[in-house]
mmCIF file of C-alpha atoms and ligand atoms in Angstrom:
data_model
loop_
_atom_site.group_PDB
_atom_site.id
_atom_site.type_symbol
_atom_site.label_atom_id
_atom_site.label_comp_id
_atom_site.label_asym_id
_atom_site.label_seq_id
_atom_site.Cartn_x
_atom_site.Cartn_y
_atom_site.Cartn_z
ATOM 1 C CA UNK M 1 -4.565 -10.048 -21.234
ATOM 2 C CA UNK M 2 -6.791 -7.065 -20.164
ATOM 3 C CA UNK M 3 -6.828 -8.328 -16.293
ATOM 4 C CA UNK M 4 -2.903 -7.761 -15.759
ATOM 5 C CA UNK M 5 -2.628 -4.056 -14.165
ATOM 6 C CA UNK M 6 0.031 -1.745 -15.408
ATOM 7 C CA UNK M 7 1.022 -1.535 -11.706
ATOM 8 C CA UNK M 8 2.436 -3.626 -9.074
ATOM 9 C CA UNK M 9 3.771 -4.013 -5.803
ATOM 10 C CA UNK M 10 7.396 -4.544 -5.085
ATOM 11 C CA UNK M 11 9.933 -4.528 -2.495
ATOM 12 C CA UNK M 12 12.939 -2.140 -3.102
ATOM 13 C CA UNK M 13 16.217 -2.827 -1.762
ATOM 14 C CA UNK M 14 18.130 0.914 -1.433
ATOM 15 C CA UNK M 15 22.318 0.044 -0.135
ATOM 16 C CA UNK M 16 22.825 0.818 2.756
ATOM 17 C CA UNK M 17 19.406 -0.063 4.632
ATOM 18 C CA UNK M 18 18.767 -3.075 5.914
ATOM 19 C CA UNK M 19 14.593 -3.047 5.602
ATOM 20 C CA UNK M 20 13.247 -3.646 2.295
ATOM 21 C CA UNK M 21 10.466 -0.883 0.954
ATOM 22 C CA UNK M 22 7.409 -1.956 -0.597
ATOM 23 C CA UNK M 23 6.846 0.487 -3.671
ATOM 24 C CA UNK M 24 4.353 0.718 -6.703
ATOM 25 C CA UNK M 25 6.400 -0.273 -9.860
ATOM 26 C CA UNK M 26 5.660 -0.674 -13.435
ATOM 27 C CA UNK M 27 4.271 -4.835 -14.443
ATOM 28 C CA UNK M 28 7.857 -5.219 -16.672
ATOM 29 C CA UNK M 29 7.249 -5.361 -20.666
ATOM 30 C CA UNK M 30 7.776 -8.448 -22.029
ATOM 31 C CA UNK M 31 10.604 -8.992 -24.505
ATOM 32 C CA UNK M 32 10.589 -11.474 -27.367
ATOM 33 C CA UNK M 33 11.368 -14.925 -26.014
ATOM 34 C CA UNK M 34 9.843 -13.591 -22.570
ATOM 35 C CA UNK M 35 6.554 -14.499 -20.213
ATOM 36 C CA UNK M 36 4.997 -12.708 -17.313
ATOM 37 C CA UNK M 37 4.812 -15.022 -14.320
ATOM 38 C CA UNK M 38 2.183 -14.196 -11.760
ATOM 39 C CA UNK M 39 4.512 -15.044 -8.890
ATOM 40 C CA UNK M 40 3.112 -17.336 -6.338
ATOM 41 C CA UNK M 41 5.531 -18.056 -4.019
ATOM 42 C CA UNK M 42 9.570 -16.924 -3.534
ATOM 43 C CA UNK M 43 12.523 -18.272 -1.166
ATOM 44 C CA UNK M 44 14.167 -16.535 1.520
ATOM 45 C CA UNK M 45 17.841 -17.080 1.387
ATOM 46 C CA UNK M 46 20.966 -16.353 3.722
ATOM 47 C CA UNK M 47 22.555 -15.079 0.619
ATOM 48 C CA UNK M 48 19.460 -12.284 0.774
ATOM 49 C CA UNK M 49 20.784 -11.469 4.483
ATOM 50 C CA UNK M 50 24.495 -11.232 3.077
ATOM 51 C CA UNK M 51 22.886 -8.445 0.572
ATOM 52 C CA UNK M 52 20.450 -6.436 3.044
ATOM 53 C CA UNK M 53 23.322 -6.038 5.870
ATOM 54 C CA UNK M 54 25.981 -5.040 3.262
ATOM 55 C CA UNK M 55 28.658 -7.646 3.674
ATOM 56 C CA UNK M 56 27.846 -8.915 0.144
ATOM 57 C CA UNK M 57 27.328 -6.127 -2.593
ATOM 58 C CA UNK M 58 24.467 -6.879 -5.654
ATOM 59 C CA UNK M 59 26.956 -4.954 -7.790
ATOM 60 C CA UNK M 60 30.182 -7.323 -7.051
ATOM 61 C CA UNK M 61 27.696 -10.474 -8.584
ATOM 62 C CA UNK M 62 27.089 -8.484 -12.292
ATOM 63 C CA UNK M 63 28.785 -6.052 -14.525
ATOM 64 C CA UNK M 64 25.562 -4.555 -15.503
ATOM 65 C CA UNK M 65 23.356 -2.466 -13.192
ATOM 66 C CA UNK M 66 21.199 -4.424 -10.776
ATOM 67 C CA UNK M 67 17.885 -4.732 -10.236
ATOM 68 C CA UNK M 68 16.608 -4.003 -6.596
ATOM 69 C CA UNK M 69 14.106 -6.678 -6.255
ATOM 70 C CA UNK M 70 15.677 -9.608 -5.055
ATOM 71 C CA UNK M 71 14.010 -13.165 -4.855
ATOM 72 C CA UNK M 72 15.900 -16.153 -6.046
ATOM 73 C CA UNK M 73 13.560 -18.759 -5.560
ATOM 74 C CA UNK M 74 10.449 -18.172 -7.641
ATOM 75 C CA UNK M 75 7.353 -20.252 -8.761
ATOM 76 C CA UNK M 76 4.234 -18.893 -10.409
ATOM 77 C CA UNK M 77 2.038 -19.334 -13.086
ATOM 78 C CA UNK M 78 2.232 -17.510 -16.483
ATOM 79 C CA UNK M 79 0.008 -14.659 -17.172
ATOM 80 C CA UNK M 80 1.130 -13.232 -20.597
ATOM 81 C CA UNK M 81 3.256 -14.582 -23.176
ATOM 82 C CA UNK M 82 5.684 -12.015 -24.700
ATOM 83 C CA UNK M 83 6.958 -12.113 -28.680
ATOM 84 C CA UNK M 84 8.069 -14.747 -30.221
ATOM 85 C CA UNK M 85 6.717 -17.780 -27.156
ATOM 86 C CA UNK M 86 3.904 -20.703 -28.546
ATOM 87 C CA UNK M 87 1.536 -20.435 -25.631
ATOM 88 C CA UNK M 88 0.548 -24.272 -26.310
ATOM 89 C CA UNK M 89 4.507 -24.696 -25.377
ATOM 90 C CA UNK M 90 4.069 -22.961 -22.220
ATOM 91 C CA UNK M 91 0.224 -22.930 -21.224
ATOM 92 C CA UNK M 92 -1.152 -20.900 -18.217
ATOM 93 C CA UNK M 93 -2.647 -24.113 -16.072
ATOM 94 C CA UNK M 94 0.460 -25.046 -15.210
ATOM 95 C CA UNK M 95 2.806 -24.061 -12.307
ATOM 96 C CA UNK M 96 6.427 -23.577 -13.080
ATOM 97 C CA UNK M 97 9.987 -22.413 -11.281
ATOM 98 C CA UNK M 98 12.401 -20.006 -12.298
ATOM 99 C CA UNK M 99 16.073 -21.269 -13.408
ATOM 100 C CA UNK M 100 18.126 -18.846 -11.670
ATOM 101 C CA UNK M 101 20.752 -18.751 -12.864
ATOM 102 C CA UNK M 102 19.441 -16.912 -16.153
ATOM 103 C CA UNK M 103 22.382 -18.570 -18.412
ATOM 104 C CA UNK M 104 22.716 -17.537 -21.767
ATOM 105 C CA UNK M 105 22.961 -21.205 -23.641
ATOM 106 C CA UNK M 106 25.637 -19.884 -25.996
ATOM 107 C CA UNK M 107 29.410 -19.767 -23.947
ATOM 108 C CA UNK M 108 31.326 -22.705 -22.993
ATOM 109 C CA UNK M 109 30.020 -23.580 -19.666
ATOM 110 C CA UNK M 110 26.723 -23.233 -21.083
ATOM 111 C CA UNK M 111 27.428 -25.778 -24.039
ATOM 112 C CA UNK M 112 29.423 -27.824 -21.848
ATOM 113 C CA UNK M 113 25.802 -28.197 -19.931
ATOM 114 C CA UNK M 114 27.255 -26.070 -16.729
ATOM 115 C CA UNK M 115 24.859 -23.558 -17.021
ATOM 116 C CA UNK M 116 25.088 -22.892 -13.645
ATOM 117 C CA UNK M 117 28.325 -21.528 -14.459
ATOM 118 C CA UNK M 118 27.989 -19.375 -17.479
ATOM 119 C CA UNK M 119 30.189 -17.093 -17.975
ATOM 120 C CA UNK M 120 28.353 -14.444 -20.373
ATOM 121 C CA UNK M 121 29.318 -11.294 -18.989
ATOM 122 C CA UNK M 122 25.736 -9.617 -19.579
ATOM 123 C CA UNK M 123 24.141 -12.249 -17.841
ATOM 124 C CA UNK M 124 21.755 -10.910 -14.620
ATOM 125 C CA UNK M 125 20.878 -13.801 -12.402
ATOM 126 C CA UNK M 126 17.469 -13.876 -11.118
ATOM 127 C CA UNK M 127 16.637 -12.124 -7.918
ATOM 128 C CA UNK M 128 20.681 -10.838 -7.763
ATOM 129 C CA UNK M 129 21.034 -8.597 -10.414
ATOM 130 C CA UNK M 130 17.870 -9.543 -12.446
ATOM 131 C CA UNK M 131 14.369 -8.327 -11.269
ATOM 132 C CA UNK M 132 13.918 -11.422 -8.771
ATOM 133 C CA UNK M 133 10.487 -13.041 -6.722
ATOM 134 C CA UNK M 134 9.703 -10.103 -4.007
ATOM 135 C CA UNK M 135 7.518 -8.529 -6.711
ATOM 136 C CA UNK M 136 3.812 -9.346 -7.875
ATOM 137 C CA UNK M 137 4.284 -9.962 -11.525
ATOM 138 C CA UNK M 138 8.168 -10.723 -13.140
ATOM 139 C CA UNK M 139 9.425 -11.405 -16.395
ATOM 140 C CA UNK M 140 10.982 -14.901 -17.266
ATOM 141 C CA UNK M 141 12.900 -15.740 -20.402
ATOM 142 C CA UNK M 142 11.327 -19.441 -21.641
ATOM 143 C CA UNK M 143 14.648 -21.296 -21.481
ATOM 144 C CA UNK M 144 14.358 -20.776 -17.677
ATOM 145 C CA UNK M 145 11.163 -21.900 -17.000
ATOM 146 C CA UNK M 146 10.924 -25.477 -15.629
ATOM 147 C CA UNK M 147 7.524 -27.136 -15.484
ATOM 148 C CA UNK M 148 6.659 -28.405 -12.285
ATOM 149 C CA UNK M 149 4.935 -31.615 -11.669
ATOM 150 C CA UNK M 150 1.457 -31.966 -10.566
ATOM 151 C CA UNK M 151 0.891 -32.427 -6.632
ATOM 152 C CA UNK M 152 3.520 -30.006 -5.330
ATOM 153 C CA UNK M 153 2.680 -26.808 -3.708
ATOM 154 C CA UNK M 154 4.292 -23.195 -5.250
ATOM 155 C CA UNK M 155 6.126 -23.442 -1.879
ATOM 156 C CA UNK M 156 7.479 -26.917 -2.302
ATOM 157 C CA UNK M 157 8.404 -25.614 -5.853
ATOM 158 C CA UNK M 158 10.505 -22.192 -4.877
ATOM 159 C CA UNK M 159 13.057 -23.995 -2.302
ATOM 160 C CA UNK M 160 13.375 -26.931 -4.683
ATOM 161 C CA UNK M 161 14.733 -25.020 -7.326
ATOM 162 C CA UNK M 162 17.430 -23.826 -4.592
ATOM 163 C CA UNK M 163 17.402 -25.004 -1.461
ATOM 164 C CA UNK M 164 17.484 -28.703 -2.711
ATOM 165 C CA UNK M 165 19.051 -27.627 -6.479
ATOM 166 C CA UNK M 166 22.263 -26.187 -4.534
ATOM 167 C CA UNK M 167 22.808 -29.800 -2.276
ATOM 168 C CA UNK M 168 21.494 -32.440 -5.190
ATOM 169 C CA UNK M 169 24.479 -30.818 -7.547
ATOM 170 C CA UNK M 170 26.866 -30.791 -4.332
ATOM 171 C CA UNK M 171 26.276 -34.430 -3.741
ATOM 172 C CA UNK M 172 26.129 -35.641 -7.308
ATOM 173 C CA UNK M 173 30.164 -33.940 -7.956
ATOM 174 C CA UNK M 174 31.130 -36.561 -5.400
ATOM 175 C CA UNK M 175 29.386 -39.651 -6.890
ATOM 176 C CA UNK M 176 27.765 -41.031 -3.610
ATOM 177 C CA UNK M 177 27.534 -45.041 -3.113
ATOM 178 C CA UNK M 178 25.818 -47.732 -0.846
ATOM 179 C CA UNK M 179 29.737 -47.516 0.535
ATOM 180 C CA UNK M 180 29.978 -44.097 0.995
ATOM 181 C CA UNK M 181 30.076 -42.116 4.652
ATOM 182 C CA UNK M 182 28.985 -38.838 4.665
ATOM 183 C CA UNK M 183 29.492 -35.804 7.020
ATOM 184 C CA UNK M 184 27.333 -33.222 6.803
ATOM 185 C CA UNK M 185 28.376 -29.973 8.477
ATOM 186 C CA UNK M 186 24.915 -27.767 9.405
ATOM 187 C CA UNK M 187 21.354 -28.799 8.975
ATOM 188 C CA UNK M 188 19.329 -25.539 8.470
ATOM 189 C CA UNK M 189 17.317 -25.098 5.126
ATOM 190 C CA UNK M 190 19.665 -26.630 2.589
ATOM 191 C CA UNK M 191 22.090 -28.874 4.991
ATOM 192 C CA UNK M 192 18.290 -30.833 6.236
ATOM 193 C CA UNK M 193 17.846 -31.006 2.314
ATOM 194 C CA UNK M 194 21.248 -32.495 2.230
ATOM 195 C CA UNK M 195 20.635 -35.400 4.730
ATOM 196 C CA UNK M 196 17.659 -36.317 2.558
ATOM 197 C CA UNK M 197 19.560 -36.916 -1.009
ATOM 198 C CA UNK M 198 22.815 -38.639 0.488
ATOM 199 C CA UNK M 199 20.295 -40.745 2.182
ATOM 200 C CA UNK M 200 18.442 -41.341 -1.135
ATOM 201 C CA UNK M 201 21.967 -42.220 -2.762
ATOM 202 C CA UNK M 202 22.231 -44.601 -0.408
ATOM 203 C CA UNK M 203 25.088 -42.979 1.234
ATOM 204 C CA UNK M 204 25.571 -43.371 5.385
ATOM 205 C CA UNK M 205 24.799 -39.991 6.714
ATOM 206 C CA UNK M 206 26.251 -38.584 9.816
ATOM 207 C CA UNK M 207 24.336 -35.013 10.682
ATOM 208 C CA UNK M 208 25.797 -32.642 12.841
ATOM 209 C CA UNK M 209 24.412 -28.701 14.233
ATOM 210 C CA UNK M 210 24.654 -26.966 17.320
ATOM 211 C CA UNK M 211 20.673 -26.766 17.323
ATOM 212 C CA UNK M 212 18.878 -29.647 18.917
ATOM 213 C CA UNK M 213 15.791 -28.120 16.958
ATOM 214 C CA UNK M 214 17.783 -28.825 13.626
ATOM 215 C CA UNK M 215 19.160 -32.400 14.914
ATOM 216 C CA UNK M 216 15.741 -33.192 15.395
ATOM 217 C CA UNK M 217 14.863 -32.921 11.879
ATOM 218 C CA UNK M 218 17.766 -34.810 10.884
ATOM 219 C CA UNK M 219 16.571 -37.742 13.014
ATOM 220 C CA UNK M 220 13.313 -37.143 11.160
ATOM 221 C CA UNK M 221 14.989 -37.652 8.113
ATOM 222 C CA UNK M 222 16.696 -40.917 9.093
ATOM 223 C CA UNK M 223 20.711 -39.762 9.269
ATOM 224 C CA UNK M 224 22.185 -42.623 10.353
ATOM 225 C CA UNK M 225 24.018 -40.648 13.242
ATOM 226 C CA UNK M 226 23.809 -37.294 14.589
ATOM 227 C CA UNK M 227 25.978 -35.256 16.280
ATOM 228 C CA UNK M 228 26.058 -32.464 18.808
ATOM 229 C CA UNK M 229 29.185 -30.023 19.157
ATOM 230 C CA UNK M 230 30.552 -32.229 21.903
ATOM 231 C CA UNK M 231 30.794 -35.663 20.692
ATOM 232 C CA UNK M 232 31.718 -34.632 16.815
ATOM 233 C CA UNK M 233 34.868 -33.709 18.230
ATOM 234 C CA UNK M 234 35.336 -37.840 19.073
ATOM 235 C CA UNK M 235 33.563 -38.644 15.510
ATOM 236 C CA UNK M 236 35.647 -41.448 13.236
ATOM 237 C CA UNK M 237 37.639 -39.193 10.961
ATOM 238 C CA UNK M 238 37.321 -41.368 8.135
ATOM 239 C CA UNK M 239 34.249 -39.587 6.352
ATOM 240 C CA UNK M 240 34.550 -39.741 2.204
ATOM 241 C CA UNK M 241 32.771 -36.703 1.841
ATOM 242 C CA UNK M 242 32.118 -33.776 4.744
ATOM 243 C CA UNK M 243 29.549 -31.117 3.327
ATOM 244 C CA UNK M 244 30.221 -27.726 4.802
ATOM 245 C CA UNK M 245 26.859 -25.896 4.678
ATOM 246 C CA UNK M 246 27.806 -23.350 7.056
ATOM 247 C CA UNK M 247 31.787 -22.137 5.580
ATOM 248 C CA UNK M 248 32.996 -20.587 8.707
ATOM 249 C CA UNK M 249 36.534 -21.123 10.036
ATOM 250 C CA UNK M 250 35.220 -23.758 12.959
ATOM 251 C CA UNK M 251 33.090 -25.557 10.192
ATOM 252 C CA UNK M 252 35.599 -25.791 8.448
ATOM 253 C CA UNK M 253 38.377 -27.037 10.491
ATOM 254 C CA UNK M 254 36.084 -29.840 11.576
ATOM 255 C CA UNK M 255 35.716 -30.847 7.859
ATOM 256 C CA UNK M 256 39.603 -30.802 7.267
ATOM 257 C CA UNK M 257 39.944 -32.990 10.517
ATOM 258 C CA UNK M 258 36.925 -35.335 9.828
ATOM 259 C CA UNK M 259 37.892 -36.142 6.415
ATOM 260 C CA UNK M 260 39.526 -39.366 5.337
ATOM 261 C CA UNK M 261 42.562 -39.549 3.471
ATOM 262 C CA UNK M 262 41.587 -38.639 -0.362
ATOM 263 C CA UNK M 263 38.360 -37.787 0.874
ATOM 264 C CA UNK M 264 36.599 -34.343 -0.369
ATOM 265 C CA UNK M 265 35.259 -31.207 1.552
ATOM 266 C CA UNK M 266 32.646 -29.877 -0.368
ATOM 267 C CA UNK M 267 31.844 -25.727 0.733
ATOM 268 C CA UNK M 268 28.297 -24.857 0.382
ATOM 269 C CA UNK M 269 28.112 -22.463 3.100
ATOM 270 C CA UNK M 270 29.775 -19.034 2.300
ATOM 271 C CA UNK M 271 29.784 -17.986 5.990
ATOM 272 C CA UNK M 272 32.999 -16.490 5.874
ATOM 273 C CA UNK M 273 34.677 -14.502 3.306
ATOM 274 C CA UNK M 274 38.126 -16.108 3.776
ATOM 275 C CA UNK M 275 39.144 -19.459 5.457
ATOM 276 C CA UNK M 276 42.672 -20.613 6.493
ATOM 277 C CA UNK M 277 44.165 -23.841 6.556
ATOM 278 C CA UNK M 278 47.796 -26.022 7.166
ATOM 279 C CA UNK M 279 48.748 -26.556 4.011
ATOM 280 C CA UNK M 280 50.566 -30.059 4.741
ATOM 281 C CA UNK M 281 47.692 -32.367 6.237
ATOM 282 C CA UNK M 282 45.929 -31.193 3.629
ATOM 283 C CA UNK M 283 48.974 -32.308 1.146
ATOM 284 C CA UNK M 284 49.722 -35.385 2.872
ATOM 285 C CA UNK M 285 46.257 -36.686 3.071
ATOM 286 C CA UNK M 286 45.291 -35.066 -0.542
ATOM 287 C CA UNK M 287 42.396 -33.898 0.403
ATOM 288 C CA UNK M 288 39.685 -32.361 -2.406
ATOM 289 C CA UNK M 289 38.311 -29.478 -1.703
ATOM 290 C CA UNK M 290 35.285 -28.601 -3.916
ATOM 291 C CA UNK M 291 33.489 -25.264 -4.655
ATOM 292 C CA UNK M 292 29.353 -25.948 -5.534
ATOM 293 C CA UNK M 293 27.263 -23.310 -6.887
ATOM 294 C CA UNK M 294 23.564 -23.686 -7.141
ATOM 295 C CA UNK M 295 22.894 -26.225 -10.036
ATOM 296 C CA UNK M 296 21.876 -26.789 -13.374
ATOM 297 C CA UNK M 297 19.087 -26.312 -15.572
ATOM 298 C CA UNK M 298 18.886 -29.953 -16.331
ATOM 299 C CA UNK M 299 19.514 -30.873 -12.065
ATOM 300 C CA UNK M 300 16.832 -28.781 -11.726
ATOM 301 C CA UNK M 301 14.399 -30.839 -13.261
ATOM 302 C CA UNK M 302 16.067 -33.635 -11.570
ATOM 303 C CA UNK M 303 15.447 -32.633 -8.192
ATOM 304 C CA UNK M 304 11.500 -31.933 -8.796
ATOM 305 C CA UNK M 305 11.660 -35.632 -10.051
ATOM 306 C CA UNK M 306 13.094 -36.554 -6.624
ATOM 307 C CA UNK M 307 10.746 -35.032 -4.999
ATOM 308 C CA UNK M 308 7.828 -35.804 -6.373
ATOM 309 C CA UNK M 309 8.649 -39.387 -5.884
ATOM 310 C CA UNK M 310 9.103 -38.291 -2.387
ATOM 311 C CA UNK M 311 12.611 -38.723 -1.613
ATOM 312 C CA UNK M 312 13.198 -35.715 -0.588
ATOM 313 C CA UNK M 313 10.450 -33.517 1.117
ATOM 314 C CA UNK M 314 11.429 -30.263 1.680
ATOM 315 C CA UNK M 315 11.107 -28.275 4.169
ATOM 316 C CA UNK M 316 9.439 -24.826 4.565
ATOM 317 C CA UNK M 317 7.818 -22.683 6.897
ATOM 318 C CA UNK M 318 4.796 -20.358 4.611
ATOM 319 C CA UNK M 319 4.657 -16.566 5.138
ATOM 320 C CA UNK M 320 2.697 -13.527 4.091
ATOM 321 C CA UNK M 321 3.863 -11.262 1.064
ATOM 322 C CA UNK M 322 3.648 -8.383 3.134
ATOM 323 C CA UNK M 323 5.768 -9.928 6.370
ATOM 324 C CA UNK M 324 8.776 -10.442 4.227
ATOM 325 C CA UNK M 325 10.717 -7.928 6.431
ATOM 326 C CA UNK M 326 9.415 -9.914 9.677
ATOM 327 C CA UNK M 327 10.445 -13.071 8.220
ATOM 328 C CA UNK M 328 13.565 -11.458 7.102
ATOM 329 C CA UNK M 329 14.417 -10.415 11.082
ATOM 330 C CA UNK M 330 13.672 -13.999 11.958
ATOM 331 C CA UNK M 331 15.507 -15.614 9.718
ATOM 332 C CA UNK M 332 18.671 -13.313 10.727
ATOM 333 C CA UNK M 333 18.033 -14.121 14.689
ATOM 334 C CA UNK M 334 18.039 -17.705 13.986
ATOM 335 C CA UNK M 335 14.468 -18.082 14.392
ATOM 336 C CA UNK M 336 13.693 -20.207 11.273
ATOM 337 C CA UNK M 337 14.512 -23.748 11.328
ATOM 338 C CA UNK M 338 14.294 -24.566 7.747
ATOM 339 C CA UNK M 339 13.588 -22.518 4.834
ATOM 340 C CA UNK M 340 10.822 -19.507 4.282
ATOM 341 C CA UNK M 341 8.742 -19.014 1.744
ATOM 342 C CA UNK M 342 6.696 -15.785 1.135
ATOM 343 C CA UNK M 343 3.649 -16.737 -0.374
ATOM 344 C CA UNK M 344 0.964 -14.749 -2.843
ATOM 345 C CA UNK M 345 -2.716 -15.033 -3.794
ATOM 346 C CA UNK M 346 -5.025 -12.993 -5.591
HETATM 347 ZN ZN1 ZN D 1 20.146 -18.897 -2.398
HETATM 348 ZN ZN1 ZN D 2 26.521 -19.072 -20.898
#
């Protein structure tokens, strides 16, 4: 593996300043059970923004010290195997996402198959504690790497194992029918993503934004109805499921009204630290309301089944390695309609 440099290029978060730095760092050493991706493409999330202007800290999400390369949607190819990893298990000509999540397959969650949700307290999730995707070269412990199928791009690859991860194992707590009427609360990179697998579990999907750009897409995508912030206001009120991907008070309080009685809410969105609501509607009409985090390791490969078979097609707008900053300035002024995706070449 002569070709890999000892070098690499990063970007550096440091608290407190809101640009990222691109830095030379050492290519990490592999440890046994480990492989060196050559990362190809990474994500751009809101949760990135929540990081770089403060109001979310790295070192509230893990006990240990972070890492200050962030980058939780990765795809590459594998450069090096470390100790301890059959290469004809995991060969080079192939293109794989990261697992973020990083779980450590031993606690309770983890054997219970909720990896998502392991609760290891020395576990670093990739790109939020753990060295993430804004970097050349990362390491990548085999148990999270998930092969993915031939025909879609390292782009396609790094939102699907978020952007369209985070929705899938939304919508699959819920257990969609034919029968079922869906609301779904903001269509921006993962609420567009959203429309597309209610629709593919033959749900009827209602789509709702303030941004005719984002409606748009959602017609695109074939929700059955969509909805600007004036006429959701007269919508039926008898949704089984309302999807809040935004999690702001107003989001919110249009979930809690549109809802049908023993329907569920189910938060995505993390727009707002704290929401309030009347405790008795919400008792008399026994409303669920569901936290979702990200997915796991076995949706993952789920969703890159989905779409490869072209049920879902996500979407992503490609950008430079060295404009992540740019991209990161557009995506906080609004100017992205679906999801970014820094890409790299040799
Ligand atoms: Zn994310
Ligand atoms: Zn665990």
């Amino acid at each position: 593996m002569s070709s890999i440099p000892k070098t690499q290029k990063a970007y550096i978060l440091t608290q407190g300043v809101e640009k990222l730095s691109l830095e030379d760092r050492p290519v990490p050493e592999l440890k046994p059970g480990e492989v060196l991706l050559r990362v190809r493409a990474s994500g751009l999330c809101h949760s990135d923004l929540h990081i770089l202007d403060g109001s979310i800290s790295l070192s509230s999400l893990c006990s240990l010290p972070a890492s200050p390369i962030l980058g939780h949607e990765i795809a590459g190819e594998i450069v090096a195997h470390g100790p301890n990893v059959d290469p004809d298990l995991f060969p080079t000509n192939q293109l794989y996402s990261v697992f973020g999540p990083n779980p450590c397959g031993l606690c309770s969650e983890c054997r219970y198959g909720r990896d998502n949700l392991c609760l290891s307290p020395t576990r670093l999730i990739h790109g939020l504690g753990h060295p993430g995707g804004f970097e050349q070269y990362t390491a990548v412990n085999i148990r999270n790497l998930v092969k993915v199928p031939e025909g879609i791009s390292p782009e396609v690859a790094a939102v699907t194992s978020d952007a369209v991860l985070t929705p899938y194992h939304a919508l699959k707590k819920v257990y969609l029918t034919g029968l079922s009427r869906v609301l779904i609360i903001g269509l921006g990179g993962i609420g567009i993503n959203a429309v597309q697998i209610a629709k593919a579990f033959g749900a009827h999907v209602t789509a709702f934004d303030l941004k005719e750009s984002s409606r748009e897409l959602a017609r695109k995508f074939s929700a059955d109805v969509v909805l600007d912030s004036l006429t959701v206001k007269e919508a039926s009120h008898d949704y089984d499921v309302v999807v809040d991907v935004v999690g702001i008070q107003s989001s919110f309080e249009i979930a809690l009204k549109q809802v049908k009685t023993y329907g569920s809410i189910v938060l995505i969105g993390l727009g707002s630290p704290v929401l309030n609501f009347f405790t008795t509607p919400l008792c008399l009409k026994e409303t669920h309301i569901l936290g979702t985090f990200w997915g796991t390791s076995q949706e993952q490969i789920e969703v890159f089944d989905l779409v490869k078979k072209g049920k879902i097609k996500p979407q992503v707008e490609v950008g430079k390695f060295e404009d992540l900053n740019e991209f990161f300035q557009k995506l906080k002024h609004g100017q992205i309609k679906s999801r970014v995706v820094i890409t790299q070449t040799d």
